[in-house]
PDB file of C-alpha atoms and ligand atoms in Angstrom:
ATOM      1  CA  UNK K   1      44.956 -22.571 -72.989  1.00 89.00           C
ATOM      2  CA  UNK K   2      41.173 -22.889 -71.911  1.00 94.00           C
ATOM      3  CA  UNK K   3      39.693 -21.289 -68.896  1.00 97.00           C
ATOM      4  CA  UNK K   4      36.256 -22.778 -67.376  1.00 98.00           C
ATOM      5  CA  UNK K   5      34.742 -20.608 -64.320  1.00 98.00           C
ATOM      6  CA  UNK K   6      32.834 -22.189 -61.820  1.00 98.00           C
ATOM      7  CA  UNK K   7      30.353 -21.103 -59.687  1.00 97.00           C
ATOM      8  CA  UNK K   8      31.335 -23.093 -56.198  1.00 94.00           C
ATOM      9  CA  UNK K   9      33.857 -25.365 -55.257  1.00 92.00           C
ATOM     10  CA  UNK K  10      30.994 -28.460 -55.635  1.00 95.00           C
ATOM     11  CA  UNK K  11      29.987 -27.675 -59.555  1.00 97.00           C
ATOM     12  CA  UNK K  12      34.478 -26.860 -59.978  1.00 98.00           C
ATOM     13  CA  UNK K  13      35.083 -30.650 -58.307  1.00 98.00           C
ATOM     14  CA  UNK K  14      32.128 -32.362 -60.602  1.00 97.00           C
ATOM     15  CA  UNK K  15      34.197 -30.588 -63.811  1.00 98.00           C
ATOM     16  CA  UNK K  16      37.137 -31.861 -62.854  1.00 98.00           C
ATOM     17  CA  UNK K  17      35.655 -35.149 -62.023  1.00 97.00           C
ATOM     18  CA  UNK K  18      33.883 -35.277 -65.370  1.00 96.00           C
ATOM     19  CA  UNK K  19      37.307 -34.368 -67.413  1.00 97.00           C
ATOM     20  CA  UNK K  20      39.886 -37.092 -65.581  1.00 98.00           C
ATOM     21  CA  UNK K  21      36.735 -39.734 -66.118  1.00 96.00           C
ATOM     22  CA  UNK K  22      36.911 -38.385 -70.218  1.00 96.00           C
ATOM     23  CA  UNK K  23      40.176 -38.224 -70.264  1.00 97.00           C
ATOM     24  CA  UNK K  24      40.567 -41.855 -68.841  1.00 97.00           C
ATOM     25  CA  UNK K  25      38.312 -43.168 -71.873  1.00 96.00           C
ATOM     26  CA  UNK K  26      39.476 -41.362 -74.642  1.00 97.00           C
ATOM     27  CA  UNK K  27      43.270 -42.184 -73.496  1.00 98.00           C
ATOM     28  CA  UNK K  28      42.658 -46.256 -72.900  1.00 97.00           C
ATOM     29  CA  UNK K  29      40.818 -46.239 -76.449  1.00 97.00           C
ATOM     30  CA  UNK K  30      43.895 -44.818 -78.388  1.00 97.00           C
ATOM     31  CA  UNK K  31      46.616 -46.040 -76.387  1.00 98.00           C
ATOM     32  CA  UNK K  32      45.142 -48.773 -73.951  1.00 98.00           C
ATOM     33  CA  UNK K  33      46.548 -46.950 -70.939  1.00 98.00           C
ATOM     34  CA  UNK K  34      45.700 -44.101 -69.076  1.00 98.00           C
ATOM     35  CA  UNK K  35      48.971 -42.377 -67.298  1.00 98.00           C
ATOM     36  CA  UNK K  36      47.661 -39.615 -64.703  1.00 98.00           C
ATOM     37  CA  UNK K  37      49.486 -37.132 -61.929  1.00 99.00           C
ATOM     38  CA  UNK K  38      47.242 -36.226 -58.870  1.00 99.00           C
ATOM     39  CA  UNK K  39      48.065 -32.612 -57.613  1.00 98.00           C
ATOM     40  CA  UNK K  40      48.458 -32.910 -53.533  1.00 98.00           C
ATOM     41  CA  UNK K  41      46.989 -29.917 -51.272  1.00 97.00           C
ATOM     42  CA  UNK K  42      43.516 -29.863 -50.068  1.00 97.00           C
ATOM     43  CA  UNK K  43      41.510 -28.124 -53.274  1.00 98.00           C
ATOM     44  CA  UNK K  44      41.669 -31.584 -55.370  1.00 98.00           C
ATOM     45  CA  UNK K  45      40.150 -33.793 -52.555  1.00 98.00           C
ATOM     46  CA  UNK K  46      36.689 -32.733 -53.427  1.00 98.00           C
ATOM     47  CA  UNK K  47      37.305 -33.823 -57.105  1.00 98.00           C
ATOM     48  CA  UNK K  48      38.927 -37.410 -56.090  1.00 98.00           C
ATOM     49  CA  UNK K  49      35.893 -38.269 -53.513  1.00 97.00           C
ATOM     50  CA  UNK K  50      33.664 -37.611 -57.086  1.00 96.00           C
ATOM     51  CA  UNK K  51      35.999 -39.254 -59.071  1.00 97.00           C
ATOM     52  CA  UNK K  52      35.920 -42.556 -56.537  1.00 96.00           C
ATOM     53  CA  UNK K  53      32.420 -42.183 -56.356  1.00 93.00           C
ATOM     54  CA  UNK K  54      31.541 -42.062 -60.352  1.00 89.00           C
ATOM     55  CA  UNK K  55      34.751 -44.259 -61.087  1.00 77.00           C
ATOM     56  CA  UNK K  56      33.106 -46.981 -59.601  1.00 70.00           C
ATOM     57  CA  UNK K  57      30.048 -47.400 -61.513  1.00 68.00           C
ATOM     58  CA  UNK K  58      32.385 -48.778 -64.196  1.00 69.00           C
ATOM     59  CA  UNK K  59      33.199 -45.660 -66.065  1.00 83.00           C
ATOM     60  CA  UNK K  60      36.669 -46.071 -65.752  1.00 93.00           C
ATOM     61  CA  UNK K  61      38.730 -49.333 -66.582  1.00 94.00           C
ATOM     62  CA  UNK K  62      41.015 -49.179 -63.371  1.00 96.00           C
ATOM     63  CA  UNK K  63      43.040 -52.060 -64.513  1.00 96.00           C
ATOM     64  CA  UNK K  64      44.656 -49.856 -67.184  1.00 97.00           C
ATOM     65  CA  UNK K  65      45.151 -46.666 -65.083  1.00 98.00           C
ATOM     66  CA  UNK K  66      49.091 -45.469 -63.882  1.00 98.00           C
ATOM     67  CA  UNK K  67      48.421 -43.425 -61.076  1.00 98.00           C
ATOM     68  CA  UNK K  68      51.301 -41.131 -60.505  1.00 99.00           C
ATOM     69  CA  UNK K  69      52.121 -37.639 -58.130  1.00 99.00           C
ATOM     70  CA  UNK K  70      53.094 -34.413 -59.772  1.00 98.00           C
ATOM     71  CA  UNK K  71      55.218 -33.861 -56.289  1.00 98.00           C
ATOM     72  CA  UNK K  72      55.508 -34.981 -52.875  1.00 98.00           C
ATOM     73  CA  UNK K  73      56.369 -33.786 -48.958  1.00 98.00           C
ATOM     74  CA  UNK K  74      59.528 -35.289 -47.743  1.00 98.00           C
ATOM     75  CA  UNK K  75      57.299 -37.393 -44.873  1.00 98.00           C
ATOM     76  CA  UNK K  76      56.273 -40.938 -44.295  1.00 98.00           C
ATOM     77  CA  UNK K  77      53.032 -41.892 -46.868  1.00 98.00           C
ATOM     78  CA  UNK K  78      50.970 -42.079 -43.220  1.00 98.00           C
ATOM     79  CA  UNK K  79      51.960 -38.982 -42.449  1.00 98.00           C
ATOM     80  CA  UNK K  80      48.868 -36.049 -42.144  1.00 98.00           C
ATOM     81  CA  UNK K  81      50.912 -33.586 -44.454  1.00 98.00           C
ATOM     82  CA  UNK K  82      51.137 -36.406 -47.216  1.00 98.00           C
ATOM     83  CA  UNK K  83      50.214 -36.304 -50.659  1.00 98.00           C
ATOM     84  CA  UNK K  84      49.460 -40.165 -51.008  1.00 98.00           C
ATOM     85  CA  UNK K  85      47.485 -39.855 -47.821  1.00 98.00           C
ATOM     86  CA  UNK K  86      44.947 -36.926 -48.681  1.00 98.00           C
ATOM     87  CA  UNK K  87      44.572 -39.494 -52.073  1.00 98.00           C
ATOM     88  CA  UNK K  88      44.770 -42.842 -50.960  1.00 98.00           C
ATOM     89  CA  UNK K  89      42.135 -41.508 -48.626  1.00 98.00           C
ATOM     90  CA  UNK K  90      39.953 -39.379 -51.052  1.00 98.00           C
ATOM     91  CA  UNK K  91      40.232 -41.754 -53.693  1.00 98.00           C
ATOM     92  CA  UNK K  92      42.291 -44.685 -54.035  1.00 98.00           C
ATOM     93  CA  UNK K  93      41.255 -46.903 -51.310  1.00 97.00           C
ATOM     94  CA  UNK K  94      37.407 -46.226 -52.759  1.00 96.00           C
ATOM     95  CA  UNK K  95      38.438 -47.932 -56.133  1.00 95.00           C
ATOM     96  CA  UNK K  96      39.574 -51.471 -57.442  1.00 94.00           C
ATOM     97  CA  UNK K  97      42.989 -50.196 -59.094  1.00 96.00           C
ATOM     98  CA  UNK K  98      45.974 -52.879 -58.446  1.00 98.00           C
ATOM     99  CA  UNK K  99      48.174 -52.110 -56.138  1.00 98.00           C
ATOM    100  CA  UNK K 100      50.775 -52.034 -58.634  1.00 98.00           C
ATOM    101  CA  UNK K 101      49.242 -49.255 -60.765  1.00 98.00           C
ATOM    102  CA  UNK K 102      49.840 -46.877 -57.729  1.00 98.00           C
ATOM    103  CA  UNK K 103      53.482 -45.274 -58.208  1.00 98.00           C
ATOM    104  CA  UNK K 104      53.673 -43.404 -55.147  1.00 98.00           C
ATOM    105  CA  UNK K 105      56.875 -40.562 -54.336  1.00 98.00           C
ATOM    106  CA  UNK K 106      58.604 -42.110 -51.455  1.00 98.00           C
ATOM    107  CA  UNK K 107      58.866 -39.462 -49.011  1.00 98.00           C
ATOM    108  CA  UNK K 108      60.093 -41.210 -46.406  1.00 98.00           C
ATOM    109  CA  UNK K 109      63.531 -41.957 -48.315  1.00 98.00           C
ATOM    110  CA  UNK K 110      66.596 -39.093 -48.516  1.00 98.00           C
ATOM    111  CA  UNK K 111      65.305 -36.541 -51.000  1.00 98.00           C
ATOM    112  CA  UNK K 112      67.825 -36.854 -53.461  1.00 98.00           C
ATOM    113  CA  UNK K 113      67.321 -40.919 -53.808  1.00 98.00           C
ATOM    114  CA  UNK K 114      63.549 -40.140 -53.502  1.00 98.00           C
ATOM    115  CA  UNK K 115      64.312 -38.231 -56.848  1.00 98.00           C
ATOM    116  CA  UNK K 116      66.213 -40.249 -58.970  1.00 98.00           C
ATOM    117  CA  UNK K 117      64.550 -43.689 -57.879  1.00 98.00           C
ATOM    118  CA  UNK K 118      60.656 -41.883 -59.582  1.00 98.00           C
ATOM    119  CA  UNK K 119      62.413 -40.912 -62.572  1.00 98.00           C
ATOM    120  CA  UNK K 120      63.312 -44.441 -62.789  1.00 98.00           C
ATOM    121  CA  UNK K 121      59.624 -45.414 -61.806  1.00 98.00           C
ATOM    122  CA  UNK K 122      58.526 -42.892 -64.516  1.00 98.00           C
ATOM    123  CA  UNK K 123      61.293 -44.573 -67.003  1.00 98.00           C
ATOM    124  CA  UNK K 124      59.420 -48.082 -66.203  1.00 98.00           C
ATOM    125  CA  UNK K 125      55.683 -47.382 -66.109  1.00 98.00           C
ATOM    126  CA  UNK K 126      54.939 -44.499 -68.236  1.00 98.00           C
ATOM    127  CA  UNK K 127      54.993 -47.377 -70.991  1.00 98.00           C
ATOM    128  CA  UNK K 128      55.344 -46.371 -74.542  1.00 97.00           C
ATOM    129  CA  UNK K 129      54.767 -42.911 -75.009  1.00 97.00           C
ATOM    130  CA  UNK K 130      56.819 -41.457 -71.923  1.00 98.00           C
ATOM    131  CA  UNK K 131      54.121 -38.883 -71.135  1.00 98.00           C
ATOM    132  CA  UNK K 132      51.276 -38.306 -68.999  1.00 99.00           C
ATOM    133  CA  UNK K 133      47.669 -37.795 -70.450  1.00 98.00           C
ATOM    134  CA  UNK K 134      46.496 -35.618 -67.940  1.00 99.00           C
ATOM    135  CA  UNK K 135      48.419 -33.956 -65.269  1.00 99.00           C
ATOM    136  CA  UNK K 136      46.212 -32.243 -62.261  1.00 99.00           C
ATOM    137  CA  UNK K 137      48.354 -29.378 -60.780  1.00 99.00           C
ATOM    138  CA  UNK K 138      47.290 -26.759 -57.776  1.00 98.00           C
ATOM    139  CA  UNK K 139      48.916 -23.333 -57.592  1.00 98.00           C
ATOM    140  CA  UNK K 140      49.322 -21.553 -54.533  1.00 98.00           C
ATOM    141  CA  UNK K 141      48.827 -17.882 -53.869  1.00 98.00           C
ATOM    142  CA  UNK K 142      52.640 -17.483 -54.369  1.00 98.00           C
ATOM    143  CA  UNK K 143      52.016 -18.757 -58.062  1.00 98.00           C
ATOM    144  CA  UNK K 144      54.291 -22.277 -56.988  1.00 98.00           C
ATOM    145  CA  UNK K 145      52.708 -25.709 -58.241  1.00 98.00           C
ATOM    146  CA  UNK K 146      53.598 -28.776 -57.493  1.00 98.00           C
ATOM    147  CA  UNK K 147      56.644 -28.198 -55.716  1.00 98.00           C
ATOM    148  CA  UNK K 148      58.243 -25.459 -58.053  1.00 98.00           C
ATOM    149  CA  UNK K 149      58.425 -22.852 -55.809  1.00 98.00           C
ATOM    150  CA  UNK K 150      59.159 -19.159 -56.559  1.00 98.00           C
ATOM    151  CA  UNK K 151      63.272 -19.052 -56.634  1.00 97.00           C
ATOM    152  CA  UNK K 152      64.003 -22.623 -55.642  1.00 98.00           C
ATOM    153  CA  UNK K 153      66.619 -25.027 -57.466  1.00 97.00           C
ATOM    154  CA  UNK K 154      63.955 -26.932 -58.779  1.00 98.00           C
ATOM    155  CA  UNK K 155      63.437 -23.896 -61.124  1.00 98.00           C
ATOM    156  CA  UNK K 156      66.881 -24.520 -63.216  1.00 97.00           C
ATOM    157  CA  UNK K 157      66.385 -25.953 -66.411  1.00 95.00           C
ATOM    158  CA  UNK K 158      66.893 -29.209 -66.818  1.00 95.00           C
ATOM    159  CA  UNK K 159      66.079 -32.503 -68.454  1.00 95.00           C
ATOM    160  CA  UNK K 160      65.309 -34.594 -65.264  1.00 98.00           C
ATOM    161  CA  UNK K 161      61.889 -35.322 -65.035  1.00 98.00           C
ATOM    162  CA  UNK K 162      61.664 -35.257 -61.108  1.00 98.00           C
ATOM    163  CA  UNK K 163      63.591 -32.967 -58.545  1.00 98.00           C
ATOM    164  CA  UNK K 164      64.364 -33.080 -54.667  1.00 98.00           C
ATOM    165  CA  UNK K 165      63.833 -29.272 -53.791  1.00 98.00           C
ATOM    166  CA  UNK K 166      64.737 -27.109 -50.398  1.00 98.00           C
ATOM    167  CA  UNK K 167      61.658 -25.163 -49.713  1.00 98.00           C
ATOM    168  CA  UNK K 168      63.378 -22.331 -47.988  1.00 98.00           C
ATOM    169  CA  UNK K 169      60.191 -20.683 -46.543  1.00 97.00           C
ATOM    170  CA  UNK K 170      58.650 -24.067 -45.550  1.00 98.00           C
ATOM    171  CA  UNK K 171      61.901 -25.524 -44.271  1.00 98.00           C
ATOM    172  CA  UNK K 172      61.587 -28.683 -45.857  1.00 98.00           C
ATOM    173  CA  UNK K 173      62.014 -30.706 -48.748  1.00 98.00           C
ATOM    174  CA  UNK K 174      59.910 -31.339 -51.797  1.00 98.00           C
ATOM    175  CA  UNK K 175      59.723 -34.313 -54.260  1.00 98.00           C
ATOM    176  CA  UNK K 176      58.730 -32.903 -57.859  1.00 98.00           C
ATOM    177  CA  UNK K 177      58.070 -33.102 -61.556  1.00 98.00           C
ATOM    178  CA  UNK K 178      59.873 -30.675 -63.095  1.00 98.00           C
ATOM    179  CA  UNK K 179      58.415 -28.840 -66.149  1.00 98.00           C
ATOM    180  CA  UNK K 180      59.800 -30.561 -68.876  1.00 97.00           C
ATOM    181  CA  UNK K 181      58.222 -33.805 -67.863  1.00 98.00           C
ATOM    182  CA  UNK K 182      55.139 -31.840 -67.108  1.00 98.00           C
ATOM    183  CA  UNK K 183      54.542 -29.871 -70.173  1.00 98.00           C
ATOM    184  CA  UNK K 184      55.190 -33.266 -72.093  1.00 98.00           C
ATOM    185  CA  UNK K 185      52.023 -34.327 -71.460  1.00 98.00           C
ATOM    186  CA  UNK K 186      48.555 -34.741 -73.260  1.00 98.00           C
ATOM    187  CA  UNK K 187      46.188 -32.706 -70.762  1.00 98.00           C
ATOM    188  CA  UNK K 188      47.105 -30.437 -68.003  1.00 98.00           C
ATOM    189  CA  UNK K 189      44.232 -29.237 -65.788  1.00 98.00           C
ATOM    190  CA  UNK K 190      45.479 -26.447 -63.590  1.00 98.00           C
ATOM    191  CA  UNK K 191      42.984 -26.926 -60.606  1.00 98.00           C
ATOM    192  CA  UNK K 192      42.304 -23.560 -58.793  1.00 98.00           C
ATOM    193  CA  UNK K 193      39.314 -22.534 -56.125  1.00 98.00           C
ATOM    194  CA  UNK K 194      39.089 -19.136 -53.638  1.00 97.00           C
ATOM    195  CA  UNK K 195      39.797 -15.798 -54.167  1.00 97.00           C
ATOM    196  CA  UNK K 196      43.298 -15.946 -52.166  1.00 98.00           C
ATOM    197  CA  UNK K 197      44.229 -17.312 -55.637  1.00 98.00           C
ATOM    198  CA  UNK K 198      43.434 -14.596 -57.749  1.00 98.00           C
ATOM    199  CA  UNK K 199      46.567 -12.339 -57.773  1.00 98.00           C
ATOM    200  CA  UNK K 200      48.687 -14.913 -58.424  1.00 98.00           C
ATOM    201  CA  UNK K 201      46.354 -16.244 -61.735  1.00 98.00           C
ATOM    202  CA  UNK K 202      46.377 -13.252 -62.391  1.00 98.00           C
ATOM    203  CA  UNK K 203      50.150 -12.705 -62.665  1.00 97.00           C
ATOM    204  CA  UNK K 204      50.443 -16.211 -64.203  1.00 98.00           C
ATOM    205  CA  UNK K 205      47.886 -15.784 -67.329  1.00 97.00           C
ATOM    206  CA  UNK K 206      48.196 -12.170 -67.606  1.00 96.00           C
ATOM    207  CA  UNK K 207      51.142 -10.663 -65.896  1.00 96.00           C
ATOM    208  CA  UNK K 208      54.914 -10.320 -67.692  1.00 97.00           C
ATOM    209  CA  UNK K 209      56.550 -13.733 -68.313  1.00 98.00           C
ATOM    210  CA  UNK K 210      58.734 -13.918 -64.876  1.00 98.00           C
ATOM    211  CA  UNK K 211      58.417 -17.650 -64.236  1.00 98.00           C
ATOM    212  CA  UNK K 212      60.785 -17.662 -61.357  1.00 97.00           C
ATOM    213  CA  UNK K 213      58.994 -15.283 -59.532  1.00 97.00           C
ATOM    214  CA  UNK K 214      55.439 -17.004 -61.102  1.00 98.00           C
ATOM    215  CA  UNK K 215      56.288 -20.708 -61.060  1.00 98.00           C
ATOM    216  CA  UNK K 216      53.016 -21.708 -62.748  1.00 98.00           C
ATOM    217  CA  UNK K 217      53.995 -19.564 -65.851  1.00 98.00           C
ATOM    218  CA  UNK K 218      56.724 -22.544 -66.712  1.00 98.00           C
ATOM    219  CA  UNK K 219      53.851 -24.674 -67.028  1.00 98.00           C
ATOM    220  CA  UNK K 220      53.250 -24.721 -70.770  1.00 98.00           C
ATOM    221  CA  UNK K 221      52.311 -27.928 -73.081  1.00 98.00           C
ATOM    222  CA  UNK K 222      54.684 -28.806 -75.532  1.00 98.00           C
ATOM    223  CA  UNK K 223      51.740 -30.383 -78.263  1.00 98.00           C
ATOM    224  CA  UNK K 224      49.064 -30.993 -75.715  1.00 98.00           C
ATOM    225  CA  UNK K 225      46.431 -28.787 -73.938  1.00 98.00           C
ATOM    226  CA  UNK K 226      46.068 -26.735 -71.056  1.00 98.00           C
ATOM    227  CA  UNK K 227      43.058 -25.948 -68.794  1.00 98.00           C
ATOM    228  CA  UNK K 228      42.438 -23.812 -66.051  1.00 98.00           C
ATOM    229  CA  UNK K 229      39.503 -25.284 -63.928  1.00 98.00           C
ATOM    230  CA  UNK K 230      38.891 -22.267 -61.330  1.00 98.00           C
ATOM    231  CA  UNK K 231      35.759 -20.880 -59.563  1.00 97.00           C
ATOM    232  CA  UNK K 232      34.368 -17.432 -59.135  1.00 97.00           C
ATOM    233  CA  UNK K 233      37.052 -16.409 -56.053  1.00 97.00           C
ATOM    234  CA  UNK K 234      39.938 -17.435 -58.052  1.00 98.00           C
ATOM    235  CA  UNK K 235      38.992 -15.746 -61.194  1.00 97.00           C
ATOM    236  CA  UNK K 236      38.183 -12.103 -59.448  1.00 97.00           C
ATOM    237  CA  UNK K 237      41.176 -10.748 -61.315  1.00 96.00           C
ATOM    238  CA  UNK K 238      40.669 -12.217 -64.782  1.00 91.00           C
ATOM    239  CA  UNK K 239      39.490  -9.909 -67.610  1.00 66.00           C
TER     240      UNK K 239
HETATM  241  C1  6PG M   1      51.138 -29.522 -52.517  1.00 62.08           C
HETATM  242  C2  6PG M   1      50.858 -29.263 -53.587  1.00 62.08           C
HETATM  243  C3  6PG M   1      51.033 -27.892 -54.170  1.00 62.08           C
HETATM  244  C4  6PG M   1      49.024 -27.588 -53.985  1.00 62.08           C
HETATM  245  C5  6PG M   1      49.204 -25.909 -53.924  1.00 62.08           C
HETATM  246  C6  6PG M   1      47.870 -25.613 -53.432  1.00 62.08           C
HETATM  247  O1  6PG M   1      52.265 -30.540 -51.817  1.00 62.08           O
HETATM  248  O2  6PG M   1      51.006 -28.810 -51.741  1.00 62.08           O
HETATM  249  O3  6PG M   1      51.003 -30.132 -55.236  1.00 62.08           O
HETATM  250  O4  6PG M   1      51.340 -27.466 -55.526  1.00 62.08           O
HETATM  251  O5  6PG M   1      48.731 -27.510 -55.135  1.00 62.08           O
HETATM  252  O6  6PG M   1      49.825 -25.391 -53.019  1.00 62.08           O
HETATM  253  O7  6PG M   1      47.239 -26.076 -52.672  1.00 62.08           O
HETATM  254  P1  6PG M   1      45.653 -26.036 -52.144  1.00 62.08           P
HETATM  255  O8  6PG M   1      44.754 -26.791 -52.819  1.00 62.08           O
HETATM  256  O9  6PG M   1      45.584 -26.422 -50.681  1.00 62.08           O
HETATM  257  O10 6PG M   1      45.392 -24.693 -52.145  1.00 62.08           O
END
């Protein structure tokens, strides 16, 4: 585990963009492709904008990049809450990536059908490794990550890679990757910003192992690397 602390959201976003570009280059050199799962929410937007502007300068061979999502709200792609829409507006609409390389979760479908379909999408598009080269994750103030929320069914041990997950406190369905596929990733980056995340991050990193209460604790790469990219606000409770 490597914890990188940055003074403000801008330098944090720059650093995540560097990690994305460097990992894409090393993955493409090693395997001829770069399988990346994007996080939703608001924090990653600044990093996606930077990747778009830097990626244009041929730093990224977009034709060999396969874009996936870590989770999705069960809404249509044009909905303001859609993680696909956020990534499209911040990144995908600004880079020369072939449309067939973009693997959206079908938030507009029935949740269980969308989850089963995305399992097939992963199996058909991750290539021979059947793993991600990079998974970018955010974390909520309740220590959820992707759409693995405390006390929800998707936390139950499963070999499935994608679950439909009803989140009581949101009164909403979500689609989410499960720890079983996330933890196979070569690289996992937690991108966390803001003092309001400090308490949750303290529990996840230093607290007792109670993953059903602090689901980000389920994220432990089996053989890959995990990096925490955080700002000083989120780092307030890190010893
Ligand atoms: C989502 C995300 C979720 C997010 C955290 C943090 O669909 O909301 O995937 O896991 O990363 O809730 O969100 P913020 O970056 O908006 O704080």
